[in-house]
Amino acid sequence: MDRPPHPLALTVSSPIKIDIWSDIACPWCYIGKRHLEAGIAALGDDAPEVEIEYHSFELSPDTPVDFEGSAADFLAGHKRLPVEQVQGMIDRVVGIAANAGLEYDYEALQHTKTLKAHELLHFAKDQGLQLELKERLLKAYFVDGRHVGRVDELVALGAEVGLDADAAREALDSDRYAAAVQADIAQAAAYGIQGVPFFVIDGRYGVSGAQPAELFSQALTQVAGEREAAA
């Protein structure tokens, strides 16, 4: 685990904060989410209380909202790799996702710009529904083949987790959370984050990538132990 700057001093009794930089269109972010959840669950009754907050990160900010072509087509152009090689990469990540209990459907996947989805996640955070929306958006993108770049679709997905549809639409149409999204992206740059998922645990330890569940269990146990020792 790496140490990002700006450590936070927290008490033993307060929840362990887990800040996660993530993108809706990142297959490893959904896998990493499942691994984190499994790592917490594996601790059972010994699991410390945690508070999870997601932060915005755009892997491909130049993506159009309505991309014509498959995910393989986009990745081949973006990474300048042969389509056959990209398809092999996709097949590999689909297999790893399946081991995490996720059924990715790249045939149905609609590649799109995720900026508005990030704005909606900030709105959902203010409504106390960010975690629910994050799960719904990831499933919508990788499993259900929904278009998470269009406002109408985002409003509908938000309503599924309990967001007020009219308020969600107003938040997106007004760009009210655009600055918050850019602030997250700027903070990622300040931390030196170049790829996602990236987990910052307790404001002190950085975990990069969709690491195994065991690593998250160990990290949380270590942080809890350090707090107790410092108390």
mmCIF file of C-alpha atoms in Angstrom:
data_model
loop_
_atom_site.group_PDB
_atom_site.id
_atom_site.type_symbol
_atom_site.label_atom_id
_atom_site.label_comp_id
_atom_site.label_asym_id
_atom_site.label_seq_id
_atom_site.Cartn_x
_atom_site.Cartn_y
_atom_site.Cartn_z
ATOM 1 C CA MET A 1 0.000 0.000 0.000
ATOM 2 C CA ASP A 2 1.244 3.450 -0.912
ATOM 3 C CA ARG A 3 0.765 6.539 1.249
ATOM 4 C CA PRO A 4 -1.000 9.463 -0.443
ATOM 5 C CA PRO A 5 -0.413 12.932 0.980
ATOM 6 C CA HIS A 6 -2.525 14.777 3.517
ATOM 7 C CA PRO A 7 -3.042 12.137 6.267
ATOM 8 C CA LEU A 8 -6.175 12.494 8.350
ATOM 9 C CA ALA A 9 -6.192 12.160 12.127
ATOM 10 C CA LEU A 10 -9.180 10.070 13.160
ATOM 11 C CA THR A 11 -10.308 8.528 16.433
ATOM 12 C CA VAL A 12 -10.542 4.820 17.149
ATOM 13 C CA SER A 13 -14.331 4.952 17.422
ATOM 14 C CA SER A 14 -15.001 6.777 14.151
ATOM 15 C CA PRO A 15 -15.635 4.721 10.985
ATOM 16 C CA ILE A 16 -12.672 3.958 8.763
ATOM 17 C CA LYS A 17 -13.162 6.166 5.716
ATOM 18 C CA ILE A 18 -12.615 4.541 2.337
ATOM 19 C CA ASP A 19 -12.432 7.042 -0.519
ATOM 20 C CA ILE A 20 -12.624 5.393 -3.930
ATOM 21 C CA TRP A 21 -11.746 7.018 -7.232
ATOM 22 C CA SER A 22 -13.653 5.139 -9.893
ATOM 23 C CA ASP A 23 -15.258 5.396 -13.329
ATOM 24 C CA ILE A 24 -18.548 3.857 -14.431
ATOM 25 C CA ALA A 25 -16.918 2.603 -17.642
ATOM 26 C CA CYS A 26 -14.039 0.856 -15.823
ATOM 27 C CA PRO A 27 -14.461 -2.933 -15.676
ATOM 28 C CA TRP A 28 -11.870 -3.233 -12.925
ATOM 29 C CA CYS A 29 -13.781 -0.724 -10.790
ATOM 30 C CA TYR A 30 -16.798 -3.029 -10.524
ATOM 31 C CA ILE A 31 -14.532 -5.996 -9.818
ATOM 32 C CA GLY A 32 -12.630 -3.955 -7.216
ATOM 33 C CA LYS A 33 -15.918 -2.985 -5.589
ATOM 34 C CA ARG A 34 -16.827 -6.647 -5.204
ATOM 35 C CA HIS A 35 -13.378 -7.495 -3.858
ATOM 36 C CA LEU A 36 -13.619 -4.721 -1.252
ATOM 37 C CA GLU A 37 -17.065 -5.931 -0.202
ATOM 38 C CA ALA A 38 -15.770 -9.491 0.066
ATOM 39 C CA GLY A 39 -12.771 -8.331 2.086
ATOM 40 C CA ILE A 40 -15.012 -6.557 4.591
ATOM 41 C CA ALA A 41 -17.414 -9.509 4.779
ATOM 42 C CA ALA A 42 -14.541 -11.949 5.373
ATOM 43 C CA LEU A 43 -13.717 -10.193 8.652
ATOM 44 C CA GLY A 44 -17.140 -11.106 10.010
ATOM 45 C CA ASP A 45 -17.807 -9.783 13.493
ATOM 46 C CA ASP A 46 -14.267 -8.371 13.595
ATOM 47 C CA ALA A 47 -14.916 -6.059 10.662
ATOM 48 C CA PRO A 48 -14.463 -2.399 11.621
ATOM 49 C CA GLU A 49 -17.156 0.098 10.770
ATOM 50 C CA VAL A 50 -16.415 1.731 7.424
ATOM 51 C CA GLU A 51 -17.683 4.759 5.538
ATOM 52 C CA ILE A 52 -17.367 4.564 1.762
ATOM 53 C CA GLU A 53 -17.413 7.545 -0.582
ATOM 54 C CA TYR A 54 -16.941 7.436 -4.338
ATOM 55 C CA HIS A 55 -15.062 10.103 -6.273
ATOM 56 C CA SER A 56 -15.153 10.925 -9.957
ATOM 57 C CA PHE A 57 -12.531 9.870 -12.489
ATOM 58 C CA GLU A 58 -12.885 9.874 -16.275
ATOM 59 C CA LEU A 59 -10.759 7.246 -17.965
ATOM 60 C CA SER A 60 -11.575 8.506 -21.461
ATOM 61 C CA PRO A 61 -12.853 12.092 -21.301
ATOM 62 C CA ASP A 62 -12.741 12.367 -25.104
ATOM 63 C CA THR A 63 -15.452 9.715 -25.521
ATOM 64 C CA PRO A 64 -18.581 10.951 -27.320
ATOM 65 C CA VAL A 65 -21.928 10.448 -25.590
ATOM 66 C CA ASP A 66 -23.185 8.383 -28.528
ATOM 67 C CA PHE A 67 -20.242 6.301 -29.705
ATOM 68 C CA GLU A 68 -20.890 4.359 -32.884
ATOM 69 C CA GLY A 69 -19.347 0.927 -32.519
ATOM 70 C CA SER A 70 -18.551 -1.732 -29.952
ATOM 71 C CA ALA A 71 -16.433 -1.459 -26.835
ATOM 72 C CA ALA A 72 -13.742 -3.402 -28.680
ATOM 73 C CA ASP A 73 -13.833 -0.852 -31.512
ATOM 74 C CA PHE A 74 -13.374 2.026 -29.087
ATOM 75 C CA LEU A 75 -10.562 0.369 -27.153
ATOM 76 C CA ALA A 76 -8.776 -0.603 -30.358
ATOM 77 C CA GLY A 77 -8.832 3.007 -31.530
ATOM 78 C CA HIS A 78 -8.039 4.462 -28.111
ATOM 79 C CA LYS A 79 -5.161 2.111 -27.339
ATOM 80 C CA ARG A 80 -4.102 1.706 -30.979
ATOM 81 C CA LEU A 81 -4.187 -2.070 -30.706
ATOM 82 C CA PRO A 82 -5.503 -4.734 -33.104
ATOM 83 C CA VAL A 83 -9.176 -5.568 -32.495
ATOM 84 C CA GLU A 84 -8.228 -9.227 -31.974
ATOM 85 C CA GLN A 85 -5.853 -8.287 -29.151
ATOM 86 C CA VAL A 86 -8.453 -6.037 -27.558
ATOM 87 C CA GLN A 87 -11.021 -8.830 -27.734
ATOM 88 C CA GLY A 88 -8.589 -11.067 -25.882
ATOM 89 C CA MET A 89 -8.265 -8.425 -23.166
ATOM 90 C CA ILE A 90 -12.056 -8.206 -22.920
ATOM 91 C CA ASP A 91 -12.401 -11.984 -22.676
ATOM 92 C CA ARG A 92 -9.881 -11.999 -19.834
ATOM 93 C CA VAL A 93 -11.666 -9.302 -17.831
ATOM 94 C CA VAL A 94 -15.029 -11.015 -18.388
ATOM 95 C CA GLY A 95 -13.573 -14.181 -16.873
ATOM 96 C CA ILE A 96 -12.177 -12.343 -13.851
ATOM 97 C CA ALA A 97 -15.507 -10.542 -13.401
ATOM 98 C CA ALA A 98 -17.313 -13.894 -13.452
ATOM 99 C CA ASN A 99 -15.080 -15.104 -10.610
ATOM 100 C CA ALA A 100 -16.251 -12.041 -8.651
ATOM 101 C CA GLY A 101 -19.895 -12.937 -9.319
ATOM 102 C CA LEU A 102 -20.431 -10.407 -12.127
ATOM 103 C CA GLU A 103 -21.902 -11.303 -15.523
ATOM 104 C CA TYR A 104 -20.413 -8.742 -17.916
ATOM 105 C CA ASP A 105 -22.145 -8.476 -21.295
ATOM 106 C CA TYR A 106 -19.829 -6.699 -23.704
ATOM 107 C CA GLU A 107 -22.124 -7.495 -26.641
ATOM 108 C CA ALA A 108 -24.845 -5.313 -25.102
ATOM 109 C CA LEU A 109 -22.515 -2.696 -23.571
ATOM 110 C CA GLN A 110 -23.051 0.861 -24.867
ATOM 111 C CA HIS A 111 -19.791 2.766 -24.624
ATOM 112 C CA THR A 112 -20.355 6.408 -23.719
ATOM 113 C CA LYS A 113 -19.031 9.465 -21.938
ATOM 114 C CA THR A 114 -19.521 9.137 -18.163
ATOM 115 C CA LEU A 115 -19.361 12.788 -17.090
ATOM 116 C CA LYS A 116 -23.106 13.143 -16.465
ATOM 117 C CA ALA A 117 -23.156 9.867 -14.548
ATOM 118 C CA HIS A 118 -20.531 11.325 -12.216
ATOM 119 C CA GLU A 119 -22.627 14.452 -11.731
ATOM 120 C CA LEU A 120 -25.587 12.277 -10.775
ATOM 121 C CA LEU A 121 -23.436 10.400 -8.267
ATOM 122 C CA HIS A 122 -22.628 13.689 -6.549
ATOM 123 C CA PHE A 123 -26.322 14.538 -6.447
ATOM 124 C CA ALA A 124 -27.031 11.082 -5.021
ATOM 125 C CA LYS A 125 -24.375 11.621 -2.345
ATOM 126 C CA ASP A 126 -26.245 14.711 -1.166
ATOM 127 C CA GLN A 127 -29.392 12.568 -0.991
ATOM 128 C CA GLY A 128 -27.688 9.758 0.948
ATOM 129 C CA LEU A 129 -27.982 7.336 -1.979
ATOM 130 C CA GLN A 130 -24.541 7.401 -3.575
ATOM 131 C CA LEU A 131 -23.642 3.779 -2.813
ATOM 132 C CA GLU A 132 -26.960 2.531 -4.167
ATOM 133 C CA LEU A 133 -26.603 4.573 -7.352
ATOM 134 C CA LYS A 134 -22.987 3.519 -7.892
ATOM 135 C CA GLU A 135 -23.987 -0.140 -7.832
ATOM 136 C CA ARG A 136 -26.940 0.513 -10.144
ATOM 137 C CA LEU A 137 -24.877 2.445 -12.693
ATOM 138 C CA LEU A 138 -22.133 -0.179 -12.832
ATOM 139 C CA LYS A 139 -24.672 -2.958 -13.305
ATOM 140 C CA ALA A 140 -26.542 -0.882 -15.876
ATOM 141 C CA TYR A 141 -23.373 -0.382 -17.907
ATOM 142 C CA PHE A 142 -21.632 -3.753 -17.675
ATOM 143 C CA VAL A 143 -24.526 -6.172 -17.211
ATOM 144 C CA ASP A 144 -27.760 -4.621 -18.473
ATOM 145 C CA GLY A 145 -26.557 -2.791 -21.574
ATOM 146 C CA ARG A 146 -28.147 0.514 -20.534
ATOM 147 C CA HIS A 147 -26.940 3.858 -21.931
ATOM 148 C CA VAL A 148 -25.468 5.717 -18.933
ATOM 149 C CA GLY A 149 -24.478 8.804 -20.921
ATOM 150 C CA ARG A 150 -27.967 10.125 -21.647
ATOM 151 C CA VAL A 151 -29.841 12.277 -19.159
ATOM 152 C CA ASP A 152 -33.171 10.470 -19.632
ATOM 153 C CA GLU A 153 -31.582 7.105 -18.892
ATOM 154 C CA LEU A 154 -29.660 8.435 -15.905
ATOM 155 C CA VAL A 155 -32.816 9.955 -14.426
ATOM 156 C CA ALA A 156 -34.610 6.623 -14.837
ATOM 157 C CA LEU A 157 -31.761 4.713 -13.200
ATOM 158 C CA GLY A 158 -31.651 7.221 -10.371
ATOM 159 C CA ALA A 159 -35.378 6.803 -9.786
ATOM 160 C CA GLU A 160 -34.833 3.045 -9.458
ATOM 161 C CA VAL A 161 -32.716 3.618 -6.334
ATOM 162 C CA GLY A 162 -35.028 6.230 -4.844
ATOM 163 C CA LEU A 163 -33.879 9.557 -6.283
ATOM 164 C CA ASP A 164 -36.547 12.101 -7.137
ATOM 165 C CA ALA A 165 -36.670 12.112 -10.944
ATOM 166 C CA ASP A 166 -37.464 15.816 -11.353
ATOM 167 C CA ALA A 167 -34.751 16.870 -8.903
ATOM 168 C CA ALA A 168 -32.227 14.568 -10.575
ATOM 169 C CA ARG A 169 -33.029 15.977 -14.012
ATOM 170 C CA GLU A 170 -32.699 19.544 -12.725
ATOM 171 C CA ALA A 171 -29.332 18.725 -11.174
ATOM 172 C CA LEU A 172 -28.065 17.311 -14.468
ATOM 173 C CA ASP A 173 -29.554 19.975 -16.739
ATOM 174 C CA SER A 174 -28.147 22.779 -14.578
ATOM 175 C CA ASP A 175 -24.628 21.296 -14.402
ATOM 176 C CA ARG A 176 -24.848 21.988 -10.662
ATOM 177 C CA TYR A 177 -22.353 19.253 -9.810
ATOM 178 C CA ALA A 178 -19.930 19.791 -12.692
ATOM 179 C CA ALA A 179 -17.458 21.643 -10.446
ATOM 180 C CA ALA A 180 -17.593 18.862 -7.844
ATOM 181 C CA VAL A 181 -16.715 16.302 -10.510
ATOM 182 C CA GLN A 182 -13.731 18.357 -11.645
ATOM 183 C CA ALA A 183 -12.620 18.824 -8.026
ATOM 184 C CA ASP A 184 -12.520 15.028 -7.621
ATOM 185 C CA ILE A 185 -10.480 14.690 -10.798
ATOM 186 C CA ALA A 186 -8.086 17.414 -9.610
ATOM 187 C CA GLN A 187 -7.697 15.673 -6.244
ATOM 188 C CA ALA A 188 -6.843 12.438 -8.045
ATOM 189 C CA ALA A 189 -4.095 14.286 -9.914
ATOM 190 C CA ALA A 190 -2.803 15.732 -6.638
ATOM 191 C CA TYR A 191 -2.604 12.212 -5.195
ATOM 192 C CA GLY A 192 -0.785 11.018 -8.310
ATOM 193 C CA ILE A 193 -3.647 8.692 -9.288
ATOM 194 C CA GLN A 194 -3.283 7.712 -12.933
ATOM 195 C CA GLY A 195 -5.668 4.781 -13.081
ATOM 196 C CA VAL A 196 -8.708 3.421 -11.294
ATOM 197 C CA PRO A 197 -9.966 1.933 -9.111
ATOM 198 C CA PHE A 198 -7.887 3.655 -6.453
ATOM 199 C CA PHE A 199 -8.768 3.282 -2.790
ATOM 200 C CA VAL A 200 -7.601 5.660 -0.067
ATOM 201 C CA ILE A 201 -8.092 4.019 3.316
ATOM 202 C CA ASP A 202 -8.278 6.154 6.449
ATOM 203 C CA GLY A 203 -6.783 9.068 4.514
ATOM 204 C CA ARG A 204 -3.372 7.411 4.822
ATOM 205 C CA TYR A 205 -3.019 4.303 2.687
ATOM 206 C CA GLY A 206 -3.541 3.994 -1.052
ATOM 207 C CA VAL A 207 -4.506 0.723 -2.742
ATOM 208 C CA SER A 208 -4.308 0.739 -6.513
ATOM 209 C CA GLY A 209 -6.325 -1.602 -8.693
ATOM 210 C CA ALA A 210 -8.814 -4.413 -8.141
ATOM 211 C CA GLN A 211 -6.705 -6.119 -5.517
ATOM 212 C CA PRO A 212 -7.774 -9.457 -3.965
ATOM 213 C CA ALA A 213 -10.303 -9.411 -1.146
ATOM 214 C CA GLU A 214 -7.608 -10.631 1.266
ATOM 215 C CA LEU A 215 -5.599 -7.458 0.771
ATOM 216 C CA PHE A 216 -8.559 -5.305 1.754
ATOM 217 C CA SER A 217 -9.132 -7.456 4.830
ATOM 218 C CA GLN A 218 -5.498 -7.039 5.825
ATOM 219 C CA ALA A 219 -5.507 -3.295 5.172
ATOM 220 C CA LEU A 220 -8.595 -2.704 7.312
ATOM 221 C CA THR A 221 -7.238 -4.915 10.095
ATOM 222 C CA GLN A 222 -3.952 -3.008 9.992
ATOM 223 C CA VAL A 223 -5.632 0.392 10.152
ATOM 224 C CA ALA A 224 -7.900 -0.686 13.024
ATOM 225 C CA GLY A 225 -4.871 -2.016 14.893
ATOM 226 C CA GLU A 226 -2.895 1.178 14.346
ATOM 227 C CA ARG A 227 -5.776 3.246 15.702
ATOM 228 C CA GLU A 228 -6.006 1.109 18.813
ATOM 229 C CA ALA A 229 -2.256 1.299 19.366
ATOM 230 C CA ALA A 230 -2.295 5.086 19.027
ATOM 231 C CA ALA A 231 -5.251 5.532 21.394
#
